[in-house]
């Protein structure tokens, strides 16, 4: 709800708590919280935080890379951030080309 209401600081804290809790390992439906965490960093303009979170997620969950790609293609908020912040997209593609591979 915080993210929908553009309360990104609060949303970030909620997504961080889910990530730290280990719930993603026990409940796969929470995997998207890691993606939302990275996107929320980007919405706040913390592009390094976003890239680092994507990088850690790719390393921790290599079998879920395709799921991440598909989710990012479908998320309008992610598409808007990379469209409006070309330097972020460029840095993300340089560091994590796997997210953009077909």
PDB file of N, CA and C in Angstrom:
ATOM      1  N   UNK A   1       0.809  -1.189   0.000  1.00  0.00           N
ATOM      2  CA  UNK A   1       0.000   0.000   0.000  1.00  0.00           C
ATOM      3  C   UNK A   1       0.857   1.260   0.000  1.00  0.00           C
ATOM      4  N   UNK A   2       1.966   1.216   0.726  1.00  0.00           N
ATOM      5  CA  UNK A   2       2.823   2.402   0.767  1.00  0.00           C
ATOM      6  C   UNK A   2       3.302   2.787  -0.623  1.00  0.00           C
ATOM      7  N   UNK A   3       3.698   1.804  -1.384  1.00  0.00           N
ATOM      8  CA  UNK A   3       4.202   2.080  -2.724  1.00  0.00           C
ATOM      9  C   UNK A   3       3.107   2.669  -3.609  1.00  0.00           C
ATOM     10  N   UNK A   4       1.914   2.126  -3.520  1.00  0.00           N
ATOM     11  CA  UNK A   4       0.789   2.633  -4.311  1.00  0.00           C
ATOM     12  C   UNK A   4       0.490   4.083  -3.946  1.00  0.00           C
ATOM     13  N   UNK A   5       0.657   4.418  -2.674  1.00  0.00           N
ATOM     14  CA  UNK A   5       0.388   5.773  -2.203  1.00  0.00           C
ATOM     15  C   UNK A   5       1.610   6.681  -2.311  1.00  0.00           C
ATOM     16  N   UNK A   6       2.639   6.214  -3.020  1.00  0.00           N
ATOM     17  CA  UNK A   6       3.877   6.979  -3.255  1.00  0.00           C
ATOM     18  C   UNK A   6       4.607   7.324  -1.959  1.00  0.00           C
ATOM     19  N   UNK A   7       4.450   6.508  -0.955  1.00  0.00           N
ATOM     20  CA  UNK A   7       5.183   6.663   0.295  1.00  0.00           C
ATOM     21  C   UNK A   7       6.369   5.699   0.236  1.00  0.00           C
ATOM     22  N   UNK A   8       7.338   6.059  -0.590  1.00  0.00           N
ATOM     23  CA  UNK A   8       8.411   5.137  -0.940  1.00  0.00           C
ATOM     24  C   UNK A   8       9.351   4.820   0.221  1.00  0.00           C
ATOM     25  N   UNK A   9       9.555   5.746   1.119  1.00  0.00           N
ATOM     26  CA  UNK A   9      10.403   5.466   2.277  1.00  0.00           C
ATOM     27  C   UNK A   9       9.815   4.357   3.136  1.00  0.00           C
ATOM     28  N   UNK A  10       8.524   4.441   3.370  1.00  0.00           N
ATOM     29  CA  UNK A  10       7.842   3.416   4.158  1.00  0.00           C
ATOM     30  C   UNK A  10       7.805   2.086   3.399  1.00  0.00           C
ATOM     31  N   UNK A  11       7.559   2.160   2.091  1.00  0.00           N
ATOM     32  CA  UNK A  11       7.548   0.941   1.274  1.00  0.00           C
ATOM     33  C   UNK A  11       8.918   0.269   1.310  1.00  0.00           C
ATOM     34  N   UNK A  12       9.966   1.084   1.191  1.00  0.00           N
ATOM     35  CA  UNK A  12      11.326   0.555   1.214  1.00  0.00           C
ATOM     36  C   UNK A  12      11.584  -0.216   2.504  1.00  0.00           C
ATOM     37  N   UNK A  13      11.162   0.359   3.617  1.00  0.00           N
ATOM     38  CA  UNK A  13      11.383  -0.310   4.900  1.00  0.00           C
ATOM     39  C   UNK A  13      10.626  -1.632   4.970  1.00  0.00           C
ATOM     40  N   UNK A  14       9.410  -1.679   4.479  1.00  0.00           N
ATOM     41  CA  UNK A  14       8.643  -2.932   4.482  1.00  0.00           C
ATOM     42  C   UNK A  14       9.328  -3.994   3.620  1.00  0.00           C
ATOM     43  N   UNK A  15       9.749  -3.609   2.416  1.00  0.00           N
ATOM     44  CA  UNK A  15      10.417  -4.571   1.531  1.00  0.00           C
ATOM     45  C   UNK A  15      11.745  -5.034   2.140  1.00  0.00           C
ATOM     46  N   UNK A  16      12.467  -4.130   2.800  1.00  0.00           N
ATOM     47  CA  UNK A  16      13.714  -4.512   3.473  1.00  0.00           C
ATOM     48  C   UNK A  16      13.450  -5.546   4.562  1.00  0.00           C
ATOM     49  N   UNK A  17      12.406  -5.342   5.323  1.00  0.00           N
ATOM     50  CA  UNK A  17      12.084  -6.284   6.403  1.00  0.00           C
ATOM     51  C   UNK A  17      11.770  -7.664   5.848  1.00  0.00           C
ATOM     52  N   UNK A  18      11.030  -7.718   4.751  1.00  0.00           N
ATOM     53  CA  UNK A  18      10.736  -9.015   4.130  1.00  0.00           C
ATOM     54  C   UNK A  18      12.030  -9.663   3.659  1.00  0.00           C
ATOM     55  N   UNK A  19      12.903  -8.878   3.017  1.00  0.00           N
ATOM     56  CA  UNK A  19      14.167  -9.413   2.508  1.00  0.00           C
ATOM     57  C   UNK A  19      15.032  -9.944   3.659  1.00  0.00           C
ATOM     58  N   UNK A  20      15.127  -9.191   4.738  1.00  0.00           N
ATOM     59  CA  UNK A  20      15.952  -9.596   5.877  1.00  0.00           C
ATOM     60  C   UNK A  20      15.370 -10.788   6.627  1.00  0.00           C
ATOM     61  N   UNK A  21      14.064 -10.940   6.585  1.00  0.00           N
ATOM     62  CA  UNK A  21      13.410 -11.979   7.378  1.00  0.00           C
ATOM     63  C   UNK A  21      13.680 -13.395   6.869  1.00  0.00           C
ATOM     64  N   UNK A  22      14.052 -13.516   5.597  1.00  0.00           N
ATOM     65  CA  UNK A  22      14.249 -14.832   5.018  1.00  0.00           C
ATOM     66  C   UNK A  22      12.960 -15.470   4.524  1.00  0.00           C
ATOM     67  N   UNK A  23      11.876 -14.718   4.567  1.00  0.00           N
ATOM     68  CA  UNK A  23      10.575 -15.249   4.141  1.00  0.00           C
ATOM     69  C   UNK A  23      10.592 -15.694   2.679  1.00  0.00           C
ATOM     70  N   UNK A  24      11.442 -15.076   1.887  1.00  0.00           N
ATOM     71  CA  UNK A  24      11.489 -15.422   0.460  1.00  0.00           C
ATOM     72  C   UNK A  24      11.885 -16.882   0.287  1.00  0.00           C
ATOM     73  N   UNK A  25      12.784 -17.361   1.124  1.00  0.00           N
ATOM     74  CA  UNK A  25      13.218 -18.751   1.029  1.00  0.00           C
ATOM     75  C   UNK A  25      12.133 -19.731   1.461  1.00  0.00           C
ATOM     76  N   UNK A  26      11.333 -19.319   2.437  1.00  0.00           N
ATOM     77  CA  UNK A  26      10.280 -20.192   2.952  1.00  0.00           C
ATOM     78  C   UNK A  26       8.974 -20.081   2.170  1.00  0.00           C
ATOM     79  N   UNK A  27       8.745 -18.926   1.590  1.00  0.00           N
ATOM     80  CA  UNK A  27       7.498 -18.650   0.880  1.00  0.00           C
ATOM     81  C   UNK A  27       7.817 -17.979  -0.458  1.00  0.00           C
ATOM     82  N   UNK A  28       7.965 -18.754  -1.513  1.00  0.00           N
ATOM     83  CA  UNK A  28       8.377 -18.209  -2.814  1.00  0.00           C
ATOM     84  C   UNK A  28       7.508 -17.070  -3.337  1.00  0.00           C
ATOM     85  N   UNK A  29       6.269 -16.971  -2.871  1.00  0.00           N
ATOM     86  CA  UNK A  29       5.416 -15.883  -3.359  1.00  0.00           C
ATOM     87  C   UNK A  29       5.960 -14.511  -2.956  1.00  0.00           C
ATOM     88  N   UNK A  30       6.856 -14.474  -1.978  1.00  0.00           N
ATOM     89  CA  UNK A  30       7.447 -13.217  -1.546  1.00  0.00           C
ATOM     90  C   UNK A  30       8.669 -12.811  -2.376  1.00  0.00           C
ATOM     91  N   UNK A  31       9.030 -13.621  -3.353  1.00  0.00           N
ATOM     92  CA  UNK A  31      10.200 -13.306  -4.180  1.00  0.00           C
ATOM     93  C   UNK A  31      10.086 -11.920  -4.824  1.00  0.00           C
ATOM     94  N   UNK A  32       8.904 -11.568  -5.259  1.00  0.00           N
ATOM     95  CA  UNK A  32       8.719 -10.266  -5.921  1.00  0.00           C
ATOM     96  C   UNK A  32       9.033  -9.093  -4.990  1.00  0.00           C
ATOM     97  N   UNK A  33       8.997  -9.307  -3.699  1.00  0.00           N
ATOM     98  CA  UNK A  33       9.369  -8.233  -2.769  1.00  0.00           C
ATOM     99  C   UNK A  33      10.799  -7.774  -3.005  1.00  0.00           C
ATOM    100  N   UNK A  34      11.662  -8.699  -3.403  1.00  0.00           N
ATOM    101  CA  UNK A  34      13.048  -8.335  -3.701  1.00  0.00           C
ATOM    102  C   UNK A  34      13.111  -7.433  -4.931  1.00  0.00           C
ATOM    103  N   UNK A  35      12.288  -7.741  -5.905  1.00  0.00           N
ATOM    104  CA  UNK A  35      12.212  -6.902  -7.105  1.00  0.00           C
ATOM    105  C   UNK A  35      11.636  -5.534  -6.746  1.00  0.00           C
ATOM    106  N   UNK A  36      10.576  -5.537  -5.947  1.00  0.00           N
ATOM    107  CA  UNK A  36       9.964  -4.276  -5.518  1.00  0.00           C
ATOM    108  C   UNK A  36      10.936  -3.445  -4.686  1.00  0.00           C
ATOM    109  N   UNK A  37      11.767  -4.106  -3.892  1.00  0.00           N
ATOM    110  CA  UNK A  37      12.777  -3.401  -3.105  1.00  0.00           C
ATOM    111  C   UNK A  37      13.717  -2.646  -4.032  1.00  0.00           C
ATOM    112  N   UNK A  38      14.223  -3.312  -5.045  1.00  0.00           N
ATOM    113  CA  UNK A  38      15.134  -2.666  -5.992  1.00  0.00           C
ATOM    114  C   UNK A  38      14.445  -1.512  -6.722  1.00  0.00           C
ATOM    115  N   UNK A  39      13.230  -1.730  -7.157  1.00  0.00           N
ATOM    116  CA  UNK A  39      12.502  -0.681  -7.885  1.00  0.00           C
ATOM    117  C   UNK A  39      12.223   0.513  -6.971  1.00  0.00           C
ATOM    118  N   UNK A  40      11.938   0.251  -5.718  1.00  0.00           N
ATOM    119  CA  UNK A  40      11.679   1.350  -4.782  1.00  0.00           C
ATOM    120  C   UNK A  40      12.931   2.178  -4.569  1.00  0.00           C
ATOM    121  N   UNK A  41      14.087   1.530  -4.478  1.00  0.00           N
ATOM    122  CA  UNK A  41      15.337   2.300  -4.418  1.00  0.00           C
ATOM    123  C   UNK A  41      15.439   3.221  -5.636  1.00  0.00           C
ATOM    124  N   UNK A  42      15.137   2.695  -6.801  1.00  0.00           N
ATOM    125  CA  UNK A  42      15.218   3.496  -8.024  1.00  0.00           C
ATOM    126  C   UNK A  42      14.231   4.658  -7.999  1.00  0.00           C
ATOM    127  N   UNK A  43      13.018   4.408  -7.517  1.00  0.00           N
ATOM    128  CA  UNK A  43      12.025   5.477  -7.422  1.00  0.00           C
ATOM    129  C   UNK A  43      12.502   6.604  -6.520  1.00  0.00           C
ATOM    130  N   UNK A  44      13.278   6.248  -5.511  1.00  0.00           N
ATOM    131  CA  UNK A  44      13.822   7.238  -4.586  1.00  0.00           C
ATOM    132  C   UNK A  44      15.086   7.902  -5.126  1.00  0.00           C
ATOM    133  N   UNK A  45      15.521   7.484  -6.309  1.00  0.00           N
ATOM    134  CA  UNK A  45      16.722   8.054  -6.907  1.00  0.00           C
ATOM    135  C   UNK A  45      18.013   7.417  -6.431  1.00  0.00           C
ATOM    136  N   UNK A  46      17.909   6.355  -5.639  1.00  0.00           N
ATOM    137  CA  UNK A  46      19.095   5.637  -5.162  1.00  0.00           C
ATOM    138  C   UNK A  46      19.385   4.512  -6.154  1.00  0.00           C
ATOM    139  N   UNK A  47      19.991   4.893  -7.275  1.00  0.00           N
ATOM    140  CA  UNK A  47      20.221   3.930  -8.344  1.00  0.00           C
ATOM    141  C   UNK A  47      21.256   2.883  -7.966  1.00  0.00           C
ATOM    142  N   UNK A  48      22.239   3.267  -7.180  1.00  0.00           N
ATOM    143  CA  UNK A  48      23.221   2.272  -6.731  1.00  0.00           C
ATOM    144  C   UNK A  48      22.561   1.251  -5.810  1.00  0.00           C
ATOM    145  N   UNK A  49      21.665   1.713  -4.937  1.00  0.00           N
ATOM    146  CA  UNK A  49      20.914   0.789  -4.078  1.00  0.00           C
ATOM    147  C   UNK A  49      20.075  -0.172  -4.904  1.00  0.00           C
ATOM    148  N   UNK A  50      19.460   0.354  -5.968  1.00  0.00           N
ATOM    149  CA  UNK A  50      18.643  -0.484  -6.854  1.00  0.00           C
ATOM    150  C   UNK A  50      19.513  -1.516  -7.559  1.00  0.00           C
ATOM    151  N   UNK A  51      20.613  -1.071  -8.123  1.00  0.00           N
ATOM    152  CA  UNK A  51      21.495  -1.977  -8.862  1.00  0.00           C
ATOM    153  C   UNK A  51      22.076  -3.026  -7.925  1.00  0.00           C
ATOM    154  N   UNK A  52      22.497  -2.618  -6.748  1.00  0.00           N
ATOM    155  CA  UNK A  52      23.056  -3.570  -5.773  1.00  0.00           C
ATOM    156  C   UNK A  52      22.020  -4.609  -5.360  1.00  0.00           C
ATOM    157  N   UNK A  53      20.782  -4.175  -5.194  1.00  0.00           N
ATOM    158  CA  UNK A  53      19.714  -5.104  -4.814  1.00  0.00           C
ATOM    159  C   UNK A  53      19.427  -6.081  -5.942  1.00  0.00           C
ATOM    160  N   UNK A  54      19.342  -5.588  -7.178  1.00  0.00           N
ATOM    161  CA  UNK A  54      19.164  -6.487  -8.316  1.00  0.00           C
ATOM    162  C   UNK A  54      20.331  -7.469  -8.401  1.00  0.00           C
ATOM    163  N   UNK A  55      21.551  -6.967  -8.222  1.00  0.00           N
ATOM    164  CA  UNK A  55      22.742  -7.816  -8.299  1.00  0.00           C
ATOM    165  C   UNK A  55      22.703  -8.920  -7.249  1.00  0.00           C
ATOM    166  N   UNK A  56      22.386  -8.556  -6.018  1.00  0.00           N
ATOM    167  CA  UNK A  56      22.314  -9.550  -4.939  1.00  0.00           C
ATOM    168  C   UNK A  56      21.209 -10.571  -5.223  1.00  0.00           C
ATOM    169  N   UNK A  57      20.079 -10.113  -5.736  1.00  0.00           N
ATOM    170  CA  UNK A  57      18.971 -11.014  -6.030  1.00  0.00           C
ATOM    171  C   UNK A  57      19.356 -11.998  -7.133  1.00  0.00           C
ATOM    172  N   UNK A  58      20.028 -11.520  -8.161  1.00  0.00           N
ATOM    173  CA  UNK A  58      20.485 -12.399  -9.249  1.00  0.00           C
ATOM    174  C   UNK A  58      21.467 -13.440  -8.711  1.00  0.00           C
ATOM    175  N   UNK A  59      22.382 -13.007  -7.855  1.00  0.00           N
ATOM    176  CA  UNK A  59      23.371 -13.943  -7.291  1.00  0.00           C
ATOM    177  C   UNK A  59      22.738 -14.952  -6.336  1.00  0.00           C
ATOM    178  N   UNK A  60      21.789 -14.477  -5.529  1.00  0.00           N
ATOM    179  CA  UNK A  60      21.156 -15.357  -4.543  1.00  0.00           C
ATOM    180  C   UNK A  60      20.122 -16.302  -5.150  1.00  0.00           C
ATOM    181  N   UNK A  61      19.531 -15.890  -6.279  1.00  0.00           N
ATOM    182  CA  UNK A  61      18.448 -16.678  -6.898  1.00  0.00           C
ATOM    183  C   UNK A  61      18.680 -16.829  -8.411  1.00  0.00           C
ATOM    184  N   UNK A  62      19.776 -17.459  -8.798  1.00  0.00           N
ATOM    185  CA  UNK A  62      20.072 -17.563 -10.234  1.00  0.00           C
ATOM    186  C   UNK A  62      19.005 -18.322 -11.026  1.00  0.00           C
ATOM    187  N   UNK A  63      18.296 -19.210 -10.375  1.00  0.00           N
ATOM    188  CA  UNK A  63      17.253 -19.966 -11.080  1.00  0.00           C
ATOM    189  C   UNK A  63      15.991 -19.134 -11.319  1.00  0.00           C
ATOM    190  N   UNK A  64      15.945 -17.942 -10.750  1.00  0.00           N
ATOM    191  CA  UNK A  64      14.766 -17.086 -10.892  1.00  0.00           C
ATOM    192  C   UNK A  64      15.014 -15.905 -11.829  1.00  0.00           C
ATOM    193  N   UNK A  65      16.116 -15.935 -12.551  1.00  0.00           N
ATOM    194  CA  UNK A  65      16.433 -14.808 -13.440  1.00  0.00           C
ATOM    195  C   UNK A  65      15.355 -14.611 -14.501  1.00  0.00           C
ATOM    196  N   UNK A  66      14.885 -15.686 -15.079  1.00  0.00           N
ATOM    197  CA  UNK A  66      13.839 -15.552 -16.100  1.00  0.00           C
ATOM    198  C   UNK A  66      12.568 -14.958 -15.498  1.00  0.00           C
ATOM    199  N   UNK A  67      12.231 -15.373 -14.305  1.00  0.00           N
ATOM    200  CA  UNK A  67      11.064 -14.812 -13.621  1.00  0.00           C
ATOM    201  C   UNK A  67      11.253 -13.312 -13.385  1.00  0.00           C
ATOM    202  N   UNK A  68      12.467 -12.921 -13.008  1.00  0.00           N
ATOM    203  CA  UNK A  68      12.765 -11.496 -12.815  1.00  0.00           C
ATOM    204  C   UNK A  68      12.602 -10.734 -14.121  1.00  0.00           C
ATOM    205  N   UNK A  69      13.165 -11.265 -15.193  1.00  0.00           N
ATOM    206  CA  UNK A  69      13.054 -10.606 -16.502  1.00  0.00           C
ATOM    207  C   UNK A  69      11.600 -10.374 -16.870  1.00  0.00           C
ATOM    208  N   UNK A  70      10.805 -11.419 -16.742  1.00  0.00           N
ATOM    209  CA  UNK A  70       9.385 -11.325 -17.097  1.00  0.00           C
ATOM    210  C   UNK A  70       8.666 -10.305 -16.216  1.00  0.00           C
ATOM    211  N   UNK A  71       8.954 -10.328 -14.933  1.00  0.00           N
ATOM    212  CA  UNK A  71       8.312  -9.378 -14.021  1.00  0.00           C
ATOM    213  C   UNK A  71       8.681  -7.943 -14.386  1.00  0.00           C
ATOM    214  N   UNK A  72       9.946  -7.702 -14.685  1.00  0.00           N
ATOM    215  CA  UNK A  72      10.391  -6.349 -15.014  1.00  0.00           C
ATOM    216  C   UNK A  72       9.785  -5.856 -16.328  1.00  0.00           C
ATOM    217  N   UNK A  73       9.595  -6.759 -17.276  1.00  0.00           N
ATOM    218  CA  UNK A  73       8.960  -6.380 -18.546  1.00  0.00           C
ATOM    219  C   UNK A  73       7.520  -5.928 -18.324  1.00  0.00           C
ATOM    220  N   UNK A  74       6.863  -6.547 -17.354  1.00  0.00           N
ATOM    221  CA  UNK A  74       5.448  -6.271 -17.095  1.00  0.00           C
ATOM    222  C   UNK A  74       5.212  -5.077 -16.184  1.00  0.00           C
ATOM    223  N   UNK A  75       6.225  -4.658 -15.438  1.00  0.00           N
ATOM    224  CA  UNK A  75       6.039  -3.610 -14.439  1.00  0.00           C
ATOM    225  C   UNK A  75       6.192  -2.224 -15.059  1.00  0.00           C
ATOM    226  N   UNK A  76       5.076  -1.529 -15.164  1.00  0.00           N
ATOM    227  CA  UNK A  76       5.105  -0.190 -15.735  1.00  0.00           C
ATOM    228  C   UNK A  76       5.989   0.762 -14.941  1.00  0.00           C
ATOM    229  N   UNK A  77       6.004   0.605 -13.626  1.00  0.00           N
ATOM    230  CA  UNK A  77       6.827   1.504 -12.816  1.00  0.00           C
ATOM    231  C   UNK A  77       8.305   1.334 -13.139  1.00  0.00           C
ATOM    232  N   UNK A  78       8.730   0.101 -13.323  1.00  0.00           N
ATOM    233  CA  UNK A  78      10.123  -0.138 -13.686  1.00  0.00           C
ATOM    234  C   UNK A  78      10.406   0.433 -15.076  1.00  0.00           C
ATOM    235  N   UNK A  79       9.510   0.178 -16.001  1.00  0.00           N
ATOM    236  CA  UNK A  79       9.687   0.686 -17.368  1.00  0.00           C
ATOM    237  C   UNK A  79       9.758   2.209 -17.377  1.00  0.00           C
ATOM    238  N   UNK A  80       8.949   2.863 -16.566  1.00  0.00           N
ATOM    239  CA  UNK A  80       8.975   4.329 -16.492  1.00  0.00           C
ATOM    240  C   UNK A  80      10.279   4.843 -15.904  1.00  0.00           C
ATOM    241  N   UNK A  81      10.769   4.178 -14.874  1.00  0.00           N
ATOM    242  CA  UNK A  81      12.025   4.615 -14.253  1.00  0.00           C
ATOM    243  C   UNK A  81      13.174   4.501 -15.248  1.00  0.00           C
ATOM    244  N   UNK A  82      13.292   3.378 -15.939  1.00  0.00           N
ATOM    245  CA  UNK A  82      14.421   3.234 -16.871  1.00  0.00           C
ATOM    246  C   UNK A  82      14.253   4.136 -18.089  1.00  0.00           C
ATOM    247  N   UNK A  83      13.024   4.417 -18.467  1.00  0.00           N
ATOM    248  CA  UNK A  83      12.776   5.331 -19.588  1.00  0.00           C
ATOM    249  C   UNK A  83      13.163   6.771 -19.223  1.00  0.00           C
ATOM    250  N   UNK A  84      12.800   7.174 -18.005  1.00  0.00           N
ATOM    251  CA  UNK A  84      13.052   8.546 -17.563  1.00  0.00           C
ATOM    252  C   UNK A  84      14.451   8.758 -16.994  1.00  0.00           C
ATOM    253  N   UNK A  85      15.156   7.687 -16.728  1.00  0.00           N
ATOM    254  CA  UNK A  85      16.503   7.777 -16.155  1.00  0.00           C
ATOM    255  C   UNK A  85      17.469   6.943 -17.009  1.00  0.00           C
ATOM    256  N   UNK A  86      17.820   7.434 -18.194  1.00  0.00           N
ATOM    257  CA  UNK A  86      18.654   6.624 -19.098  1.00  0.00           C
ATOM    258  C   UNK A  86      20.008   6.226 -18.502  1.00  0.00           C
ATOM    259  N   UNK A  87      20.564   7.065 -17.624  1.00  0.00           N
ATOM    260  CA  UNK A  87      21.839   6.700 -17.004  1.00  0.00           C
ATOM    261  C   UNK A  87      21.671   5.497 -16.090  1.00  0.00           C
ATOM    262  N   UNK A  88      20.523   5.391 -15.427  1.00  0.00           N
ATOM    263  CA  UNK A  88      20.243   4.231 -14.583  1.00  0.00           C
ATOM    264  C   UNK A  88      20.153   2.977 -15.445  1.00  0.00           C
ATOM    265  N   UNK A  89      19.399   3.043 -16.530  1.00  0.00           N
ATOM    266  CA  UNK A  89      19.273   1.886 -17.417  1.00  0.00           C
ATOM    267  C   UNK A  89      20.641   1.468 -17.948  1.00  0.00           C
ATOM    268  N   UNK A  90      21.436   2.432 -18.364  1.00  0.00           N
ATOM    269  CA  UNK A  90      22.761   2.139 -18.907  1.00  0.00           C
ATOM    270  C   UNK A  90      23.623   1.423 -17.866  1.00  0.00           C
ATOM    271  N   UNK A  91      23.633   1.940 -16.634  1.00  0.00           N
ATOM    272  CA  UNK A  91      24.430   1.313 -15.571  1.00  0.00           C
ATOM    273  C   UNK A  91      23.899  -0.077 -15.230  1.00  0.00           C
ATOM    274  N   UNK A  92      22.588  -0.216 -15.227  1.00  0.00           N
ATOM    275  CA  UNK A  92      21.978  -1.516 -14.935  1.00  0.00           C
ATOM    276  C   UNK A  92      22.311  -2.524 -16.032  1.00  0.00           C
ATOM    277  N   UNK A  93      22.234  -2.103 -17.279  1.00  0.00           N
ATOM    278  CA  UNK A  93      22.574  -3.008 -18.390  1.00  0.00           C
ATOM    279  C   UNK A  93      24.049  -3.390 -18.374  1.00  0.00           C
ATOM    280  N   UNK A  94      24.912  -2.447 -18.003  1.00  0.00           N
ATOM    281  CA  UNK A  94      26.337  -2.740 -17.943  1.00  0.00           C
ATOM    282  C   UNK A  94      26.661  -3.750 -16.839  1.00  0.00           C
ATOM    283  N   UNK A  95      26.040  -3.566 -15.687  1.00  0.00           N
ATOM    284  CA  UNK A  95      26.353  -4.423 -14.534  1.00  0.00           C
ATOM    285  C   UNK A  95      25.582  -5.732 -14.534  1.00  0.00           C
ATOM    286  N   UNK A  96      24.354  -5.708 -15.073  1.00  0.00           N
ATOM    287  CA  UNK A  96      23.499  -6.892 -15.041  1.00  0.00           C
ATOM    288  C   UNK A  96      22.825  -7.134 -16.391  1.00  0.00           C
ATOM    289  N   UNK A  97      23.614  -7.398 -17.417  1.00  0.00           N
ATOM    290  CA  UNK A  97      23.006  -7.618 -18.734  1.00  0.00           C
ATOM    291  C   UNK A  97      22.041  -8.797 -18.755  1.00  0.00           C
ATOM    292  N   UNK A  98      22.194  -9.711 -17.794  1.00  0.00           N
ATOM    293  CA  UNK A  98      21.342 -10.884 -17.717  1.00  0.00           C
ATOM    294  C   UNK A  98      19.863 -10.504 -17.546  1.00  0.00           C
ATOM    295  N   UNK A  99      19.604  -9.345 -16.948  1.00  0.00           N
ATOM    296  CA  UNK A  99      18.216  -8.921 -16.762  1.00  0.00           C
ATOM    297  C   UNK A  99      17.558  -8.474 -18.066  1.00  0.00           C
ATOM    298  N   UNK A 100      18.375  -8.186 -19.070  1.00  0.00           N
ATOM    299  CA  UNK A 100      17.839  -7.677 -20.330  1.00  0.00           C
ATOM    300  C   UNK A 100      17.994  -8.668 -21.472  1.00  0.00           C
ATOM    301  N   UNK A 101      18.609  -9.809 -21.184  1.00  0.00           N
ATOM    302  CA  UNK A 101      18.792 -10.830 -22.214  1.00  0.00           C
ATOM    303  C   UNK A 101      17.437 -11.439 -22.579  1.00  0.00           C
ATOM    304  N   UNK A 102      17.327 -11.890 -23.804  1.00  0.00           N
ATOM    305  CA  UNK A 102      16.044 -12.514 -24.215  1.00  0.00           C
ATOM    306  C   UNK A 102      16.073 -13.998 -23.999  1.00  0.00           C
TER     307      UNK A 102
END
